[in-house]
mmCIF file of C-alpha atoms and ligand atoms in Angstrom:
data_model
loop_
_atom_site.group_PDB
_atom_site.id
_atom_site.type_symbol
_atom_site.label_atom_id
_atom_site.label_comp_id
_atom_site.label_asym_id
_atom_site.label_seq_id
_atom_site.Cartn_x
_atom_site.Cartn_y
_atom_site.Cartn_z
ATOM 1 C CA MET U 6 49.459 270.050 -31.464
ATOM 2 C CA SER U 7 53.116 270.816 -30.858
ATOM 3 C CA GLU U 8 55.412 269.383 -33.524
ATOM 4 C CA GLU U 9 55.944 265.643 -33.058
ATOM 5 C CA ASN U 10 59.463 264.271 -32.755
ATOM 6 C CA PRO U 11 60.238 263.150 -36.353
ATOM 7 C CA THR U 12 61.999 260.006 -35.125
ATOM 8 C CA LEU U 13 58.810 258.891 -33.358
ATOM 9 C CA THR U 14 56.820 259.550 -36.551
ATOM 10 C CA MET U 15 59.317 257.453 -38.489
ATOM 11 C CA ILE U 16 59.352 254.594 -35.961
ATOM 12 C CA ARG U 17 55.542 254.437 -35.770
ATOM 13 C CA LYS U 18 55.368 253.944 -39.537
ATOM 14 C CA PHE U 19 58.429 251.741 -39.769
ATOM 15 C CA VAL U 20 57.144 249.145 -37.286
ATOM 16 C CA SER U 21 53.861 248.662 -39.114
ATOM 17 C CA ILE U 22 55.424 248.664 -42.577
ATOM 18 C CA GLY U 23 57.913 246.112 -41.252
ATOM 19 C CA ARG U 24 55.193 243.987 -39.654
ATOM 20 C CA ALA U 25 53.420 243.834 -43.028
ATOM 21 C CA GLU U 26 56.488 241.962 -44.319
ATOM 22 C CA LEU U 27 56.345 239.232 -41.681
ATOM 23 C CA PRO U 28 55.104 235.910 -43.036
ATOM 24 C CA GLY U 29 52.760 233.436 -41.398
ATOM 25 C CA ARG U 30 51.016 235.600 -38.821
ATOM 26 C CA PRO U 31 47.788 234.083 -37.454
ATOM 27 C CA HIS U 32 44.330 235.547 -37.894
ATOM 28 C CA THR U 33 40.790 234.701 -36.819
ATOM 29 C CA VAL U 34 38.234 233.083 -39.107
ATOM 30 C CA GLY U 35 36.576 236.432 -39.783
ATOM 31 C CA GLY U 36 39.845 238.341 -39.607
ATOM 32 C CA ASP U 37 41.860 239.795 -42.450
ATOM 33 C CA PRO U 38 45.317 238.252 -42.991
ATOM 34 C CA ASP U 39 46.283 241.129 -45.319
ATOM 35 C CA ALA U 40 45.180 243.877 -42.942
ATOM 36 C CA GLN U 41 48.662 245.132 -42.071
ATOM 37 C CA ARG U 42 49.607 245.507 -45.717
ATOM 38 C CA ALA U 43 46.344 247.344 -46.443
ATOM 39 C CA LEU U 44 46.782 249.700 -43.483
ATOM 40 C CA VAL U 45 50.252 250.825 -44.564
ATOM 41 C CA PHE U 46 49.467 251.028 -48.267
ATOM 42 C CA GLY U 47 51.234 254.069 -49.732
ATOM 43 C CA MET U 48 52.958 254.828 -46.410
ATOM 44 C CA GLN U 49 56.659 255.609 -46.158
ATOM 45 C CA ALA U 50 58.893 255.813 -43.094
ATOM 46 C CA VAL U 51 61.401 258.585 -43.757
ATOM 47 C CA GLY U 52 64.561 259.563 -41.908
ATOM 48 C CA ASP U 53 65.452 263.062 -40.666
ATOM 49 C CA ASP U 54 66.797 263.972 -44.103
ATOM 50 C CA GLY U 55 63.586 262.852 -45.826
ATOM 51 C CA THR U 56 65.140 259.672 -47.247
ATOM 52 C CA PRO U 57 62.921 256.558 -47.068
ATOM 53 C CA ILE U 58 64.082 254.024 -44.483
ATOM 54 C CA GLU U 59 65.056 250.671 -45.929
ATOM 55 C CA ILE U 60 62.842 248.060 -44.220
ATOM 56 C CA GLY U 61 64.772 244.814 -43.964
ATOM 57 C CA GLY U 62 67.787 243.093 -42.487
ATOM 58 C CA ALA U 63 68.680 243.971 -38.908
ATOM 59 C CA LEU U 64 65.701 246.302 -38.451
ATOM 60 C CA LEU U 65 63.295 243.556 -39.416
ATOM 61 C CA ASP U 66 65.125 241.084 -37.142
ATOM 62 C CA LEU U 67 64.442 243.480 -34.293
ATOM 63 C CA LEU U 68 60.736 243.552 -35.070
ATOM 64 C CA ALA U 69 60.174 239.935 -36.008
ATOM 65 C CA PRO U 70 59.992 238.398 -32.492
ATOM 66 C CA ARG U 71 57.481 240.966 -31.231
ATOM 67 C CA ALA U 72 54.587 240.272 -33.582
ATOM 68 C CA PRO U 73 54.203 236.542 -32.744
ATOM 69 C CA TYR U 74 54.399 237.276 -29.007
ATOM 70 C CA PHE U 75 51.567 239.807 -29.063
ATOM 71 C CA ASP U 76 49.588 237.934 -31.757
ATOM 72 C CA GLN U 77 49.561 234.809 -29.593
ATOM 73 C CA LEU U 78 48.277 236.754 -26.587
ATOM 74 C CA VAL U 79 45.408 238.116 -28.674
ATOM 75 C CA VAL U 80 44.581 234.629 -29.943
ATOM 76 C CA ASP U 81 44.732 233.237 -26.383
ATOM 77 C CA ALA U 82 42.526 236.032 -25.035
ATOM 78 C CA ILE U 83 39.857 235.552 -27.703
ATOM 79 C CA THR U 84 39.973 231.778 -27.298
ATOM 80 C CA SER U 85 39.490 232.120 -23.552
ATOM 81 C CA GLY U 86 36.432 234.337 -24.013
ATOM 82 C CA VAL U 87 37.877 237.821 -23.390
ATOM 83 C CA THR U 88 35.655 240.305 -25.225
ATOM 84 C CA GLN U 89 37.665 243.545 -24.858
ATOM 85 C CA ILE U 90 41.111 244.187 -26.302
ATOM 86 C CA VAL U 91 42.615 247.550 -25.448
ATOM 87 C CA ASN U 92 45.581 248.509 -27.622
ATOM 88 C CA ILE U 93 47.326 251.581 -26.229
ATOM 89 C CA GLY U 94 49.734 253.539 -28.430
ATOM 90 C CA VAL U 95 48.305 251.480 -31.271
ATOM 91 C CA GLY U 96 49.817 253.346 -34.215
ATOM 92 C CA PHE U 97 49.015 251.470 -37.429
ATOM 93 C CA ASP U 98 48.818 248.054 -35.760
ATOM 94 C CA ASP U 99 46.386 245.828 -37.703
ATOM 95 C CA ARG U 100 45.241 243.475 -34.952
ATOM 96 C CA ALA U 101 41.670 244.783 -34.722
ATOM 97 C CA LEU U 102 41.164 243.712 -38.341
ATOM 98 C CA ARG U 103 43.397 240.627 -38.321
ATOM 99 C CA PHE U 104 41.674 239.192 -35.236
ATOM 100 C CA ARG U 105 38.170 240.484 -35.918
ATOM 101 C CA ASP U 106 35.635 238.449 -33.947
ATOM 102 C CA PRO U 107 31.902 239.037 -33.513
ATOM 103 C CA HIS U 108 32.240 238.826 -29.704
ATOM 104 C CA VAL U 109 35.237 241.153 -29.332
ATOM 105 C CA THR U 110 35.582 244.933 -29.215
ATOM 106 C CA PHE U 111 38.993 246.436 -29.928
ATOM 107 C CA PHE U 112 39.657 249.797 -28.246
ATOM 108 C CA GLU U 113 42.535 251.592 -29.935
ATOM 109 C CA ILE U 114 44.171 254.553 -28.223
ATOM 110 C CA ASP U 115 46.746 256.962 -29.605
ATOM 111 C CA LEU U 116 47.446 260.660 -30.078
ATOM 112 C CA ALA U 117 44.700 262.564 -31.933
ATOM 113 C CA HIS U 118 46.680 263.088 -35.155
ATOM 114 C CA VAL U 119 47.575 259.383 -35.262
ATOM 115 C CA ILE U 120 43.958 258.349 -34.730
ATOM 116 C CA ASP U 121 42.939 260.715 -37.566
ATOM 117 C CA GLU U 122 45.552 259.239 -39.882
ATOM 118 C CA LYS U 123 44.600 255.695 -38.912
ATOM 119 C CA ARG U 124 40.941 256.416 -39.581
ATOM 120 C CA SER U 125 41.808 257.715 -43.014
ATOM 121 C CA GLN U 126 44.030 254.674 -43.766
ATOM 122 C CA LEU U 127 41.164 252.404 -42.663
ATOM 123 C CA GLU U 128 38.767 254.233 -44.956
ATOM 124 C CA LYS U 129 41.204 254.155 -47.867
ATOM 125 C CA ALA U 130 41.628 250.416 -47.317
ATOM 126 C CA GLY U 131 37.836 249.973 -47.289
ATOM 127 C CA ALA U 132 38.252 248.089 -44.002
ATOM 128 C CA ASP U 133 35.293 246.652 -42.110
ATOM 129 C CA GLN U 134 35.515 248.571 -38.827
ATOM 130 C CA THR U 135 32.933 246.490 -36.963
ATOM 131 C CA GLY U 136 34.101 245.962 -33.391
ATOM 132 C CA LEU U 137 36.688 248.738 -33.578
ATOM 133 C CA VAL U 138 36.568 251.832 -31.353
ATOM 134 C CA LEU U 139 39.231 254.481 -31.986
ATOM 135 C CA ALA U 140 39.888 256.946 -29.176
ATOM 136 C CA ALA U 141 42.283 259.891 -29.121
ATOM 137 C CA ALA U 142 44.306 260.492 -25.964
ATOM 138 C CA ASP U 143 47.566 262.081 -24.953
ATOM 139 C CA LEU U 144 48.850 259.890 -22.129
ATOM 140 C CA HIS U 145 50.892 262.802 -20.807
ATOM 141 C CA ILE U 146 47.631 264.574 -20.041
ATOM 142 C CA ASP U 147 44.653 262.228 -20.245
ATOM 143 C CA ASP U 148 43.531 259.642 -17.721
ATOM 144 C CA ILE U 149 43.302 256.232 -19.410
ATOM 145 C CA GLY U 150 40.378 255.172 -17.206
ATOM 146 C CA GLU U 151 38.321 258.174 -18.301
ATOM 147 C CA VAL U 152 39.326 257.732 -21.945
ATOM 148 C CA LEU U 153 38.257 254.074 -21.875
ATOM 149 C CA ASN U 154 35.058 254.836 -20.025
ATOM 150 C CA ARG U 155 34.059 257.430 -22.639
ATOM 151 C CA ALA U 156 34.923 254.938 -25.384
ATOM 152 C CA GLY U 157 32.457 252.395 -23.963
ATOM 153 C CA HIS U 158 34.936 250.045 -22.288
ATOM 154 C CA ASP U 159 33.336 247.947 -19.534
ATOM 155 C CA ARG U 160 35.666 247.749 -16.542
ATOM 156 C CA SER U 161 33.579 244.997 -14.978
ATOM 157 C CA LYS U 162 34.629 242.561 -17.721
ATOM 158 C CA PRO U 163 38.159 241.216 -18.281
ATOM 159 C CA SER U 164 40.296 242.855 -20.947
ATOM 160 C CA LEU U 165 43.558 242.200 -22.686
ATOM 161 C CA PHE U 166 45.632 245.393 -22.543
ATOM 162 C CA LEU U 167 48.460 245.758 -25.064
ATOM 163 C CA ALA U 168 51.175 248.404 -25.048
ATOM 164 C CA GLU U 169 53.683 247.342 -27.684
ATOM 165 C CA HIS U 170 56.662 249.652 -28.114
ATOM 166 C CA LEU U 171 54.948 252.469 -26.194
ATOM 167 C CA PHE U 172 56.520 252.865 -22.745
ATOM 168 C CA LEU U 173 59.902 253.753 -24.222
ATOM 169 C CA PHE U 174 58.382 256.925 -25.662
ATOM 170 C CA LEU U 175 56.563 258.029 -22.484
ATOM 171 C CA GLU U 176 58.026 259.807 -19.452
ATOM 172 C CA GLN U 177 58.471 257.432 -16.512
ATOM 173 C CA LEU U 178 55.813 259.204 -14.449
ATOM 174 C CA ASP U 179 53.342 258.865 -17.322
ATOM 175 C CA VAL U 180 54.133 255.136 -17.529
ATOM 176 C CA GLU U 181 53.438 254.794 -13.805
ATOM 177 C CA ILE U 182 50.149 256.688 -14.090
ATOM 178 C CA LEU U 183 49.177 254.591 -17.115
ATOM 179 C CA LEU U 184 49.952 251.298 -15.337
ATOM 180 C CA THR U 185 47.835 252.365 -12.379
ATOM 181 C CA GLY U 186 45.047 253.617 -14.653
ATOM 182 C CA MET U 187 44.951 250.351 -16.589
ATOM 183 C CA ALA U 188 44.845 248.421 -13.322
ATOM 184 C CA GLY U 189 41.813 250.506 -12.311
ATOM 185 C CA SER U 190 40.070 249.512 -15.552
ATOM 186 C CA ALA U 191 41.045 245.847 -15.334
ATOM 187 C CA ALA U 192 38.521 243.339 -14.021
ATOM 188 C CA PRO U 193 39.875 240.120 -12.517
ATOM 189 C CA GLY U 194 41.044 237.877 -15.344
ATOM 190 C CA SER U 195 42.540 240.796 -17.287
ATOM 191 C CA VAL U 196 45.999 240.538 -18.805
ATOM 192 C CA LEU U 197 48.497 243.261 -19.661
ATOM 193 C CA ALA U 198 51.277 242.727 -22.200
ATOM 194 C CA VAL U 199 53.944 245.332 -22.893
ATOM 195 C CA THR U 200 57.412 245.894 -24.199
ATOM 196 C CA ALA U 201 59.760 247.474 -21.684
ATOM 197 C CA GLU U 202 63.205 248.834 -22.513
ATOM 198 C CA VAL U 203 65.687 247.432 -20.043
ATOM 199 C CA HIS U 204 69.297 248.303 -19.238
ATOM 200 C CA PRO U 205 71.545 245.965 -17.221
ATOM 201 C CA GLU U 206 71.496 246.245 -13.427
ATOM 202 C CA GLY U 207 74.099 248.613 -11.998
ATOM 203 C CA PHE U 208 73.685 251.401 -14.563
ATOM 204 C CA ASP U 209 72.089 254.713 -13.731
ATOM 205 C CA SER U 210 68.862 254.980 -15.767
ATOM 206 C CA ALA U 211 69.117 258.749 -16.263
ATOM 207 C CA GLU U 212 72.689 258.404 -17.493
ATOM 208 C CA VAL U 213 71.743 255.613 -19.910
ATOM 209 C CA LEU U 214 68.965 257.800 -21.321
ATOM 210 C CA SER U 215 71.081 260.916 -21.685
ATOM 211 C CA THR U 216 73.938 258.951 -23.264
ATOM 212 C CA ALA U 217 71.559 257.347 -25.767
ATOM 213 C CA ASP U 218 70.205 260.808 -26.508
ATOM 214 C CA GLN U 219 73.645 262.241 -27.215
ATOM 215 C CA VAL U 220 75.259 259.269 -28.938
ATOM 216 C CA MET U 221 72.334 258.094 -31.051
ATOM 217 C CA PHE U 222 70.132 261.135 -31.581
ATOM 218 C CA GLY U 223 72.359 264.190 -31.179
ATOM 219 C CA GLY U 224 70.141 265.525 -28.381
ATOM 220 C CA THR U 225 66.775 264.975 -30.088
ATOM 221 C CA SER U 226 65.888 261.562 -28.703
ATOM 222 C CA PRO U 227 62.246 260.483 -28.525
ATOM 223 C CA LEU U 228 63.196 257.841 -25.928
ATOM 224 C CA HIS U 229 62.185 258.625 -22.352
ATOM 225 C CA THR U 230 62.012 255.485 -20.224
ATOM 226 C CA ILE U 231 64.743 252.848 -19.991
ATOM 227 C CA LEU U 232 64.977 251.095 -16.615
ATOM 228 C CA SER U 233 66.540 248.037 -15.028
ATOM 229 C CA ARG U 234 64.371 244.891 -14.967
ATOM 230 C CA GLU U 235 64.113 245.116 -11.177
ATOM 231 C CA THR U 236 62.790 248.657 -11.424
ATOM 232 C CA TRP U 237 60.238 247.620 -14.051
ATOM 233 C CA LEU U 238 59.044 244.758 -11.859
ATOM 234 C CA THR U 239 58.673 247.148 -8.929
ATOM 235 C CA LEU U 240 56.661 249.617 -11.039
ATOM 236 C CA PHE U 241 54.323 246.831 -12.097
ATOM 237 C CA ALA U 242 53.905 245.562 -8.544
ATOM 238 C CA ASP U 243 53.325 249.073 -7.165
ATOM 239 C CA SER U 244 50.526 249.654 -9.647
ATOM 240 C CA GLY U 245 48.741 246.371 -8.957
ATOM 241 C CA TRP U 246 50.091 244.146 -11.749
ATOM 242 C CA THR U 247 51.854 240.812 -11.163
ATOM 243 C CA VAL U 248 54.325 239.968 -13.896
ATOM 244 C CA LYS U 249 53.995 236.341 -15.010
ATOM 245 C CA ASP U 250 56.952 233.974 -15.370
ATOM 246 C CA VAL U 251 59.387 236.440 -13.805
ATOM 247 C CA GLY U 252 62.172 233.870 -14.037
ATOM 248 C CA ILE U 253 61.814 233.549 -17.815
ATOM 249 C CA LEU U 254 63.344 236.277 -19.937
ATOM 250 C CA THR U 255 61.655 236.993 -23.270
ATOM 251 C CA ALA U 256 63.636 239.700 -24.965
ATOM 252 C CA VAL U 257 65.392 240.983 -28.031
ATOM 253 C CA ASP U 258 68.596 243.037 -28.009
ATOM 254 C CA HIS U 259 67.724 246.560 -29.120
ATOM 255 C CA PHE U 260 70.851 248.761 -29.048
ATOM 256 C CA ALA U 261 74.003 249.290 -27.013
ATOM 257 C CA VAL U 262 75.401 252.515 -25.574
ATOM 258 C CA PRO U 263 78.752 253.251 -23.951
ATOM 259 C CA VAL U 264 78.222 254.446 -20.375
ATOM 260 C CA ASP U 265 81.161 255.193 -18.042
ATOM 261 C CA GLY U 266 83.560 253.077 -20.080
ATOM 262 C CA GLN U 267 81.185 250.094 -20.110
ATOM 263 C CA THR U 268 78.690 248.904 -22.691
ATOM 264 C CA ALA U 269 75.053 249.026 -21.660
ATOM 265 C CA GLN U 270 73.150 246.555 -23.836
ATOM 266 C CA ILE U 271 69.559 247.749 -23.996
ATOM 267 C CA GLN U 272 66.989 245.017 -24.426
ATOM 268 C CA THR U 273 63.356 245.172 -25.379
ATOM 269 C CA GLN U 274 61.793 242.798 -22.883
ATOM 270 C CA PHE U 275 58.273 241.424 -23.308
ATOM 271 C CA LEU U 276 56.343 241.428 -20.053
ATOM 272 C CA THR U 277 52.930 239.915 -19.443
ATOM 273 C CA ALA U 278 51.106 240.626 -16.195
ATOM 274 C CA THR U 279 47.849 239.775 -14.471
ATOM 275 C CA ILE U 280 45.789 241.848 -12.097
HETATM 276 C C1 SAM T 16 56.624 253.007 -31.923
HETATM 277 S S1 SAM T 16 54.937 253.348 -32.012
HETATM 278 C C2 SAM T 16 54.268 251.717 -31.739
HETATM 279 C C3 SAM T 16 52.904 251.593 -32.341
HETATM 280 C C4 SAM T 16 52.260 250.215 -32.201
HETATM 281 N N1 SAM T 16 52.064 249.834 -30.825
HETATM 282 C C5 SAM T 16 53.037 249.186 -32.950
HETATM 283 O O1 SAM T 16 53.716 248.361 -32.322
HETATM 284 O O2 SAM T 16 52.988 249.222 -34.190
HETATM 285 C C6 SAM T 16 54.579 254.186 -30.463
HETATM 286 C C7 SAM T 16 53.170 254.717 -30.425
HETATM 287 O O3 SAM T 16 52.935 255.342 -29.157
HETATM 288 C C8 SAM T 16 52.191 256.520 -29.382
HETATM 289 N N2 SAM T 16 52.427 257.499 -28.329
HETATM 290 C C9 SAM T 16 53.591 258.103 -27.998
HETATM 291 N N3 SAM T 16 53.398 259.016 -27.031
HETATM 292 C C10 SAM T 16 52.066 258.988 -26.749
HETATM 293 C C11 SAM T 16 51.245 259.712 -25.854
HETATM 294 N N4 SAM T 16 51.728 260.681 -25.067
HETATM 295 N N5 SAM T 16 49.930 259.444 -25.820
HETATM 296 C C12 SAM T 16 49.403 258.489 -26.638
HETATM 297 N N6 SAM T 16 50.146 257.748 -27.509
HETATM 298 C C13 SAM T 16 51.449 258.009 -27.568
HETATM 299 C C14 SAM T 16 52.731 257.039 -30.694
HETATM 300 O O4 SAM T 16 51.868 257.973 -31.294
HETATM 301 C C15 SAM T 16 52.927 255.770 -31.494
HETATM 302 O O5 SAM T 16 51.823 255.452 -32.287
#
């Protein structure tokens, strides 16, 4: 594997370590309420200079609204009888353990080295992996439909697809291919829930990205897709997904960048779509 962007490595760990700090998350009867803590046991998110990242304050505020949004969708899916939950770019997300259910299979997709590390964290934690299928894929190269098919996913049955904090790190073309691929694996009744990074209308997406790269990351940014909301909605529609409640904005402010003498406030928007 080519060397991974260290900021992506840090963020992947940070979000799960942070999520382990969030109180009051739901779980199923057979699920493990301490799963997130167990999965990140001994893990550290470190900055470029090797210093551990302090998990708290503003960073935790950024994370806190996401977990309940996606948790609720998992609860709703299981309650409504969905038996397949596909978590793409899963990182060290604990939902397969937290929401364990005898009728539900969780398919977890990520890069091969992440899947290896997750497997070893699961083993270290002594986790019951019943109903969990881990599958390695590089979404820049691999076709999600084929990956899911090989993993035993049944495209004739409805699924809940999750992509939390993933699209930002993929190239736009890869996001488009992924959206279309998921649609091809989604039986009627399926739901897709994602986070999408959104800049205000009127800004040029490429300029927003390159400014963020220079200003925030000194040219080493792991961020690849930030679009206007209209563009996101078009991408969803073009790939067969209908975004629900388009008139309602569910979002958290992420960061701001100066572009052409104006401030572009980047939001993480939560989008849920049906097929
Ligand atoms: C910020 S993490 C979010 C992880 C998880 N969804 C969560 O919220 O805790 C982004 C994840 O996307 C994965 N990812 C990035 N590029 C990918 C690619 N080309 N193929 C597969 N996964 C990728 C990363 O490995 C990482 O685990």
